[in-house]
Short mmCIF file of C-alpha atoms in Angstrom, two decimals:
data_model
loop_
_atom_site.label_atom_id
_atom_site.label_comp_id
_atom_site.label_asym_id
_atom_site.label_seq_id
_atom_site.Cartn_x
_atom_site.Cartn_y
_atom_site.Cartn_z
CA MET A 1 24.21 -14.98 10.64
CA ILE A 2 27.82 -13.79 10.32
CA GLY A 3 27.68 -12.65 13.96
CA ILE A 4 26.77 -16.15 15.12
CA ILE A 5 29.59 -17.69 13.09
CA ILE A 6 32.18 -15.24 14.46
CA LEU A 7 31.02 -15.69 18.07
CA THR A 8 31.04 -19.50 17.93
CA SER A 9 34.42 -19.63 16.21
CA VAL A 10 35.99 -17.27 18.78
CA ALA A 11 34.48 -19.32 21.64
CA PHE A 12 35.72 -22.56 20.02
CA ILE A 13 39.29 -21.25 19.67
CA LEU A 14 39.30 -19.99 23.27
CA SER A 15 38.02 -23.33 24.60
CA ILE A 16 40.76 -25.18 22.70
CA ILE A 17 43.36 -22.84 24.25
CA ILE A 18 41.97 -23.47 27.77
CA VAL A 19 41.93 -27.27 27.39
CA PHE A 20 45.43 -27.28 25.90
CA SER A 21 46.86 -25.08 28.66
CA SER A 22 45.09 -27.04 31.42
CA ASN A 23 46.89 -30.17 30.21
CA LYS A 24 50.20 -28.31 30.34
CA ILE A 25 49.79 -26.39 33.61
CA ASP A 26 47.24 -27.95 35.94
CA PHE A 27 49.22 -30.75 37.65
CA VAL A 28 47.58 -30.33 41.06
CA SER A 29 44.09 -31.32 39.85
CA LYS A 30 45.52 -34.40 38.11
CA ILE A 31 47.33 -35.52 41.27
CA ILE A 32 44.19 -34.93 43.40
CA GLU A 33 42.26 -37.28 41.09
CA LEU A 34 44.82 -40.06 41.67
CA LEU A 35 44.79 -39.70 45.48
CA PRO A 36 42.31 -41.88 47.49
CA GLN A 37 40.07 -38.89 48.42
CA TYR A 38 39.56 -40.03 52.03
CA ASN A 39 40.81 -36.69 53.49
CA CYS A 40 41.85 -38.74 56.54
CA GLY A 41 45.00 -36.77 57.40
CA ARG A 42 47.17 -39.88 57.97
CA CYS A 43 49.87 -38.36 55.72
CA GLY A 44 50.25 -35.41 58.10
CA TYR A 45 48.58 -32.82 55.87
CA SER A 46 45.09 -31.43 56.39
CA ASN A 47 43.45 -32.98 53.29
CA CYS A 48 44.18 -34.58 49.91
CA GLU A 49 44.43 -31.21 48.14
CA ASP A 50 47.10 -30.05 50.58
CA MET A 51 48.90 -33.38 50.07
CA ALA A 52 48.84 -32.86 46.28
CA HIS A 53 50.62 -29.49 46.62
CA HIS A 54 53.31 -31.10 48.79
CA ILE A 55 53.77 -33.98 46.32
CA LEU A 56 54.50 -31.39 43.63
CA GLU A 57 57.20 -29.88 45.84
CA ASN A 58 58.80 -33.23 46.74
CA LYS A 59 58.17 -36.63 45.10
CA GLU A 60 59.00 -38.58 48.27
CA ASN A 61 55.81 -37.29 49.93
CA VAL A 62 53.77 -39.88 47.97
CA LYS A 63 54.96 -42.60 50.36
CA LYS A 64 53.34 -40.86 53.34
CA CYS A 65 49.86 -41.96 52.19
CA PRO A 66 49.06 -45.49 53.51
CA PHE A 67 46.18 -46.08 51.05
CA MET A 68 48.03 -45.40 47.79
CA LYS A 69 47.93 -48.09 45.08
CA GLU A 70 51.15 -49.02 43.26
CA GLU A 71 49.81 -48.06 39.83
CA ASN A 72 48.73 -44.60 41.04
CA ILE A 73 52.20 -43.96 42.51
CA GLU A 74 53.72 -44.64 39.11
CA LYS A 75 51.23 -42.31 37.41
CA ILE A 76 51.97 -39.51 39.91
CA ASN A 77 55.71 -39.98 39.37
CA GLN A 78 55.13 -39.64 35.62
CA ILE A 79 53.22 -36.39 36.15
CA ASN A 80 55.96 -35.08 38.42
CA ASN A 81 58.60 -35.72 35.79
CA MET B 1 54.38 12.62 24.57
CA ASN B 2 50.85 11.54 23.79
CA ILE B 3 51.54 8.11 25.28
CA ILE B 4 52.80 9.58 28.58
CA ASN B 5 49.72 11.82 28.66
CA ILE B 6 47.39 8.85 28.25
CA PHE B 7 49.27 6.88 30.91
CA ILE B 8 49.18 9.66 33.55
CA THR B 9 45.55 10.49 32.76
CA SER B 10 44.36 6.91 33.16
CA PHE B 11 46.64 6.30 36.17
CA LEU B 12 45.73 9.29 38.37
CA ILE B 13 43.50 11.95 36.84
CA GLU B 14 40.80 9.59 35.58
CA ASN B 15 41.49 6.77 38.01
CA VAL B 16 39.25 3.71 37.55
CA ILE B 17 38.13 3.55 41.18
CA LEU B 18 38.10 7.21 42.15
CA THR B 19 36.44 8.91 39.18
CA LYS B 20 34.67 6.10 37.29
CA PHE B 21 33.64 4.07 40.38
CA LEU B 22 34.45 0.74 38.73
CA GLY B 23 35.73 -2.29 40.65
CA ILE B 24 34.33 -1.38 44.06
CA CYS B 25 33.55 -5.05 44.88
CA PRO B 26 37.17 -6.31 44.91
CA LEU B 27 38.20 -3.02 46.54
CA ILE B 28 35.99 -3.72 49.55
CA GLY B 29 36.37 -7.51 49.49
CA SER B 30 40.10 -8.05 49.15
CA SER B 31 41.55 -5.00 50.89
CA ASN B 32 41.75 -6.22 54.50
CA ASN B 33 45.36 -7.36 53.97
CA THR B 34 48.13 -5.63 51.98
CA LYS B 35 49.57 -8.87 50.55
CA LYS B 36 46.15 -9.98 49.31
CA ALA B 37 45.52 -6.52 47.83
CA LEU B 38 48.85 -6.60 46.01
CA GLY B 39 48.11 -10.07 44.60
CA MET B 40 44.64 -9.01 43.48
CA GLY B 41 45.98 -5.81 41.88
CA ILE B 42 48.69 -7.69 39.96
CA THR B 43 46.13 -10.28 38.79
CA VAL B 44 43.80 -7.53 37.54
CA THR B 45 46.74 -5.79 35.80
CA ILE B 46 47.78 -8.95 33.94
CA VAL B 47 44.18 -9.78 32.93
CA THR B 48 43.48 -6.23 31.73
CA VAL B 49 46.64 -5.87 29.65
CA ILE B 50 46.39 -9.29 27.94
CA SER B 51 42.65 -9.01 27.27
CA SER B 52 42.97 -5.48 25.89
CA ILE B 53 45.61 -6.60 23.38
CA CYS B 54 43.49 -9.61 22.32
CA LEU B 55 40.33 -7.53 22.04
CA TYR B 56 42.05 -4.78 20.04
CA LEU B 57 43.34 -7.30 17.49
CA ILE B 58 39.96 -9.09 17.22
CA ASN B 59 38.14 -5.76 16.88
CA LYS B 60 40.46 -4.44 14.19
CA TYR B 61 40.93 -7.54 12.05
CA ILE B 62 37.64 -9.46 12.49
CA LEU B 63 34.80 -7.27 13.77
CA ILE B 64 35.31 -4.02 11.82
CA PRO B 65 35.86 -5.66 8.37
CA THR B 66 32.75 -7.86 8.80
CA ASN B 67 30.72 -4.95 10.24
CA THR B 68 29.76 -6.80 13.44
CA THR B 69 31.02 -4.39 16.11
CA TYR B 70 27.87 -5.01 18.18
CA LEU B 71 29.51 -8.27 19.31
CA ILE B 72 32.28 -6.41 21.16
CA THR B 73 30.79 -6.75 24.69
CA ILE B 74 30.15 -10.49 24.59
CA ILE B 75 33.53 -11.23 23.00
CA ALA B 76 35.21 -9.08 25.68
CA ILE B 77 33.49 -11.16 28.38
CA LEU B 78 34.54 -14.42 26.67
CA ILE B 79 38.18 -13.35 26.42
CA ILE B 80 38.35 -12.05 30.01
CA ALA B 81 36.73 -15.23 31.37
CA SER B 82 39.14 -17.54 29.57
CA ILE B 83 42.21 -15.51 30.60
CA VAL B 84 41.04 -15.61 34.23
CA GLN B 85 40.62 -19.41 33.93
CA ILE B 86 44.19 -19.86 32.71
CA LEU B 87 45.56 -17.46 35.33
CA GLN B 88 43.64 -19.31 38.04
CA MET B 89 45.31 -22.57 37.04
CA ILE B 90 48.76 -20.92 37.16
CA ILE B 91 48.12 -19.38 40.60
CA LYS B 92 46.68 -22.66 41.94
CA ASN B 93 49.79 -24.57 40.91
CA LYS B 94 52.51 -22.04 41.65
CA PHE B 95 51.27 -19.74 44.45
CA LYS B 96 49.24 -21.95 46.78
CA ASN B 97 48.96 -19.55 49.74
CA LEU B 98 47.81 -16.70 47.50
CA PHE B 99 45.19 -19.03 45.98
CA MET B 100 43.87 -19.94 49.44
CA SER B 101 43.70 -16.31 50.59
CA PHE B 102 41.85 -15.12 47.44
CA GLY B 103 38.94 -17.51 47.90
CA ILE B 104 35.95 -16.48 45.81
CA TYR B 105 37.53 -13.20 44.65
CA LEU B 106 39.81 -14.83 42.08
CA PRO B 107 37.03 -16.23 39.82
CA LEU B 108 35.20 -12.95 40.44
CA VAL B 109 37.89 -11.08 38.46
CA THR B 110 35.83 -12.30 35.48
CA THR B 111 32.97 -10.03 36.50
CA ASN B 112 35.26 -7.25 37.71
CA CYS B 113 33.86 -4.12 36.08
CA ALA B 114 37.28 -2.40 36.25
CA VAL B 115 38.60 -4.87 33.65
CA LEU B 116 35.56 -4.78 31.36
CA GLY B 117 35.18 -1.00 31.72
CA THR B 118 38.82 -0.30 30.85
CA VAL B 119 38.76 -2.59 27.82
CA LEU B 120 35.48 -1.23 26.40
CA LEU B 121 36.38 2.44 27.07
CA GLY B 122 39.70 1.91 25.30
CA ILE B 123 37.90 0.47 22.26
CA ASN B 124 35.43 3.39 22.22
CA ASN B 125 38.23 5.99 22.38
CA ASN B 126 39.69 4.78 19.03
CA TYR B 127 43.25 4.35 20.30
CA ASN B 128 45.92 2.61 18.26
CA LEU B 129 47.63 -0.48 19.72
CA ILE B 130 50.44 1.29 21.66
CA GLU B 131 48.11 3.94 23.07
CA PHE B 132 45.60 1.26 24.03
CA LEU B 133 48.35 -0.74 25.75
CA PHE B 134 49.40 2.27 27.81
CA PHE B 135 45.78 3.17 28.58
CA SER B 136 45.01 -0.30 29.96
CA LEU B 137 48.35 -0.47 31.80
CA GLY B 138 47.74 2.95 33.37
CA SER B 139 44.17 2.15 34.40
CA SER B 140 45.03 -1.19 35.96
CA LEU B 141 48.14 0.16 37.71
CA GLY B 142 45.92 2.96 39.06
CA PHE B 143 43.59 0.27 40.38
CA LEU B 144 46.56 -1.55 41.97
CA PHE B 145 47.87 1.68 43.52
CA ILE B 146 44.55 2.72 45.09
CA LEU B 147 43.86 -0.87 46.26
CA TYR B 148 47.26 -1.00 47.98
CA VAL B 149 46.92 2.42 49.63
CA PHE B 150 43.38 1.61 50.75
CA SER B 151 44.35 -1.78 52.20
CA ALA B 152 47.18 -0.18 54.20
CA ILE B 153 44.71 2.36 55.62
CA ARG B 154 42.23 -0.41 56.42
CA MET B 155 44.85 -2.44 58.27
CA ARG B 156 45.50 0.60 60.43
CA LEU B 157 41.75 1.12 60.92
CA GLN B 158 41.36 -2.39 62.36
CA THR B 159 43.29 -1.33 65.44
CA ALA B 160 41.69 2.12 65.70
CA LYS B 161 38.79 2.95 67.99
CA THR B 162 35.74 3.24 65.73
CA PRO B 163 32.14 3.53 66.97
CA SER B 164 30.49 0.10 66.82
CA CYS B 165 27.94 1.18 64.19
CA PHE B 166 30.78 2.23 61.83
CA LYS B 167 32.90 -0.94 62.19
CA ASN B 168 34.17 -2.77 59.05
CA TYR B 169 32.33 -1.78 55.85
CA PRO B 170 30.78 1.64 56.73
CA ILE B 171 34.12 3.09 57.83
CA ALA B 172 35.75 1.57 54.71
CA LEU B 173 33.24 3.31 52.44
CA ILE B 174 33.73 6.62 54.28
CA THR B 175 37.52 6.22 53.93
CA ILE B 176 37.29 5.62 50.19
CA ALA B 177 35.08 8.71 49.89
CA ILE B 178 37.71 10.84 51.66
CA ILE B 179 40.48 9.39 49.43
CA THR B 180 38.36 10.28 46.39
CA LEU B 181 38.00 13.87 47.59
CA ILE B 182 41.76 14.15 48.10
CA PHE B 183 42.70 12.68 44.72
CA THR B 184 40.11 14.63 42.71
CA ARG B 185 41.45 17.83 44.35
CA TYR B 186 38.16 19.10 45.82
CA ILE B 187 39.97 19.71 49.11
#
């Protein structure tokens, strides 16, 4: 019984740490979710994931995507800041 | 003095790859390029050192007082998996090219037996925290060193004339066998 309690509590603490750190670190996945997901290549990069990396490097790259909605641009700018 | 002994022993004399034969999968899989090998070795080093510290503290302050040391393997796997997850996020966001070149081998650090073997052997040897730290650092740096040397040899082998039946993996396995013989001083 005590083994089960220890194992679940350790797993619970570790999962909290992972979720917390993913909110702090993982900006690329958040930006990919806000992109249109067409993978069309109109921005000049090979796909939306590649585009997300370049947006992190330079904010101005958001404007290269012709399908972006205004609200998503604001959200991405918030993440970048 | 004892600490230096432990470090040298785990680094060269009882090297993870050459004498314990742990971590052969990433050795074969990610050694066709020296940059990739260096990245993989550094990742394994960071994961091993952090997880060994965490596991030592959990073992000493939670598992031994409650007499549940049989849980050590599964908790080791949990800790290693979560550290690899966090490290994967950092590499994905900061070192994009390295992330692309790793491919499947980055999540596979979770099941890398060099990490799990080092951590569990250190627990079994009853080291204190500093000794354990140097043991895990020595083992993982030994892994990094052999991985780097081996990848440099393999890059040279790609341009060498090998018989067609020995190309790629067979010649790599023969090479690692010869390196083992040299380092364990049978020659």
